[in-house]
CSV table of C-alpha atoms in Angstrom, one decimal:
chain,number,residue,atom,x,y,z
A,193,MET,CA,6.5,-0.7,11.2
A,194,THR,CA,8.0,-1.7,7.9
A,195,VAL,CA,7.1,-1.3,4.4
A,196,THR,CA,9.4,-1.5,1.8
A,197,LEU,CA,9.3,0.0,-1.9
A,198,THR,CA,11.3,-1.1,-4.5
A,199,GLU,CA,13.0,1.7,-6.6
A,200,LYS,CA,10.2,0.8,-9.7
A,201,ALA,CA,7.2,1.1,-7.1
A,202,GLU,CA,8.4,4.5,-5.3
A,203,PHE,CA,9.0,5.7,-8.7
A,204,ARG,CA,5.7,5.1,-10.0
A,205,LEU,CA,4.1,6.3,-6.9
A,206,ARG,CA,6.2,9.6,-7.0
A,207,SER,CA,4.6,10.3,-10.3
A,208,PHE,CA,1.0,9.8,-9.1
A,209,LEU,CA,1.7,12.1,-6.8
A,210,VAL,CA,3.1,14.5,-9.2
A,211,GLY,CA,0.2,13.8,-12.0
A,212,SER,CA,-2.4,14.4,-8.8
A,213,THR,CA,-1.1,18.1,-7.6
A,214,PRO,CA,-2.2,21.1,-9.0
A,215,SER,CA,0.6,23.1,-9.9
A,216,ASN,CA,-0.1,25.7,-7.3
A,217,ASN,CA,0.0,22.9,-4.5
A,218,ALA,CA,3.3,21.9,-3.2
A,219,VAL,CA,3.9,17.9,-3.6
A,220,ALA,CA,5.2,17.5,-0.4
A,221,THR,CA,1.9,17.9,1.3
A,222,LYS,CA,0.8,14.7,-0.8
A,223,GLY,CA,1.3,11.1,0.5
A,224,VAL,CA,-0.1,7.5,-0.5
A,225,ARG,CA,-2.5,5.6,2.1
A,226,LEU,CA,-1.7,2.1,2.7
A,227,SER,CA,-4.9,-0.1,4.0
A,228,VAL,CA,-6.2,-3.5,3.8
A,229,LYS,CA,-10.0,-4.0,3.3
A,230,ASP,CA,-12.7,-7.2,3.7
A,231,GLY,CA,-13.2,-8.3,0.3
A,232,GLY,CA,-11.3,-10.0,-2.8
A,233,CYS,CA,-11.7,-13.7,-3.3
A,234,SER,CA,-9.4,-14.3,-0.6
A,235,GLY,CA,-10.6,-12.5,2.3
A,236,TYR,CA,-8.6,-9.4,2.4
A,237,GLU,CA,-7.5,-6.7,-0.2
A,238,TYR,CA,-4.8,-4.0,-0.7
A,239,ALA,CA,-6.0,-0.3,-1.1
A,240,ILE,CA,-3.8,2.5,-2.1
A,241,GLU,CA,-4.8,5.8,-2.6
A,242,ILE,CA,-3.4,9.2,-2.7
A,243,THR,CA,-4.2,11.8,-0.1
A,244,SER,CA,-3.2,15.1,1.4
A,245,LYS,CA,-3.1,14.0,5.0
A,246,PRO,CA,-3.0,11.3,6.9
A,247,GLN,CA,-6.1,10.1,9.1
A,248,PRO,CA,-5.5,11.0,13.1
A,249,ASP,CA,-4.1,7.4,13.7
A,250,ASP,CA,-2.5,6.5,10.5
A,251,LEU,CA,1.7,5.7,10.6
A,252,VAL,CA,3.7,8.0,8.8
A,253,ILE,CA,6.5,6.6,7.2
A,254,GLU,CA,9.0,8.1,4.7
A,255,GLN,CA,10.0,5.6,2.3
A,256,GLY,CA,12.6,7.4,0.0
A,257,GLU,CA,10.8,10.5,-1.6
A,258,VAL,CA,7.2,9.0,-0.9
A,259,LEU,CA,5.2,9.4,2.3
A,260,LEU,CA,3.5,6.4,3.2
A,261,TYR,CA,0.4,6.8,5.3
A,262,VAL,CA,-0.2,3.3,6.8
A,263,ASP,CA,-4.1,2.9,8.2
A,264,ALA,CA,-3.5,1.6,12.1
A,265,LYS,CA,-5.9,-1.4,11.7
A,266,SER,CA,-4.5,-2.5,8.7
A,267,ALA,CA,-0.7,-2.2,10.3
A,268,PRO,CA,-0.4,-5.4,11.4
A,269,LEU,CA,-1.5,-7.1,8.2
A,270,LEU,CA,1.0,-5.1,6.5
A,271,GLU,CA,4.0,-5.4,8.7
A,272,GLY,CA,6.8,-6.4,6.7
A,273,ILE,CA,5.5,-5.8,3.2
A,274,VAL,CA,7.3,-5.3,0.2
A,275,ILE,CA,5.3,-3.3,-2.6
A,276,ASP,CA,6.7,-3.6,-6.1
A,277,PHE,CA,5.6,-2.4,-10.0
A,278,ILE,CA,6.1,-4.6,-12.7
A,279,ASP,CA,5.4,-3.8,-16.4
A,280,GLY,CA,5.1,-6.3,-18.6
A,281,VAL,CA,2.9,-7.5,-21.6
A,282,MET,CA,0.7,-9.9,-19.9
A,283,GLU,CA,0.5,-7.8,-16.5
A,284,SER,CA,1.0,-4.6,-15.0
A,285,GLY,CA,0.6,-3.0,-11.7
A,286,PHE,CA,1.4,-3.1,-8.1
A,287,LYS,CA,2.8,-6.6,-6.7
A,288,PHE,CA,2.6,-7.2,-2.9
A,289,THR,CA,4.8,-9.7,-1.2
A,290,ASN,CA,3.4,-9.9,2.3
A,291,PRO,CA,4.8,-12.0,5.2
A,292,ASN,CA,1.7,-12.2,6.7
A,293,ALA,CA,-0.3,-13.8,4.0
A,294,THR,CA,-1.2,-17.2,4.3
A,295,GLY,CA,-2.7,-17.7,0.7
A,296,ASN,CA,-3.0,-15.5,-2.0
A,297,CYS,CA,-5.3,-15.0,-5.0
A,298,ASN,CA,-4.5,-15.3,-8.8
A,299,CYS,CA,-5.1,-11.8,-9.4
A,300,GLY,CA,-2.1,-10.8,-6.9
A,301,LYS,CA,-4.7,-8.1,-5.2
A,302,SER,CA,-6.3,-10.3,-2.2
A,303,PHE,CA,-4.7,-12.5,0.4
A,304,LYS,CA,-5.8,-14.4,3.4
A,305,ALA,CA,-3.7,-14.4,6.5
A,306,GLY,CA,-4.1,-17.0,9.1
A,307,ASP,CA,-7.6,-18.2,10.6
A,308,CYS,CA,-8.4,-14.4,10.9
A,309,THR,CA,-11.6,-13.1,10.0
A,310,PRO,CA,-11.5,-10.3,7.4
A,311,ASN,CA,-12.0,-7.2,10.0
A,312,GLY,CA,-8.3,-6.3,9.9
A,313,VAL,CA,-7.6,-8.0,13.1
A,314,PRO,CA,-4.1,-9.2,13.7
A,315,CYS,CA,-3.2,-12.6,13.1
A,316,ASN,CA,-1.0,-13.1,15.9
């Protein structure tokens, strides 16, 4: 499973991890869970959440200093994704470049993948 965080995305996620951890807890136990959910204007939408531990079937990936927990059902739709963070006057937030996407919504948070139904079904 390949997920790539740019330097800016990793820095931003690390700051969220540090900010979400009380001073008496170790940051090393926190991670970022990535998944795909039904919804958005194109069929699927990305989900990112801070969590203390992965779900039992999550794939665990260490990207720099960030632990990524990838939802196993979403993994085929996230394979090869590059996550960046942009910070501009008109737009700020995470930007997803997904090689599995056959279409994207203008918001950048929603995508379509082949002729799949939006149930996290692999498009292969």
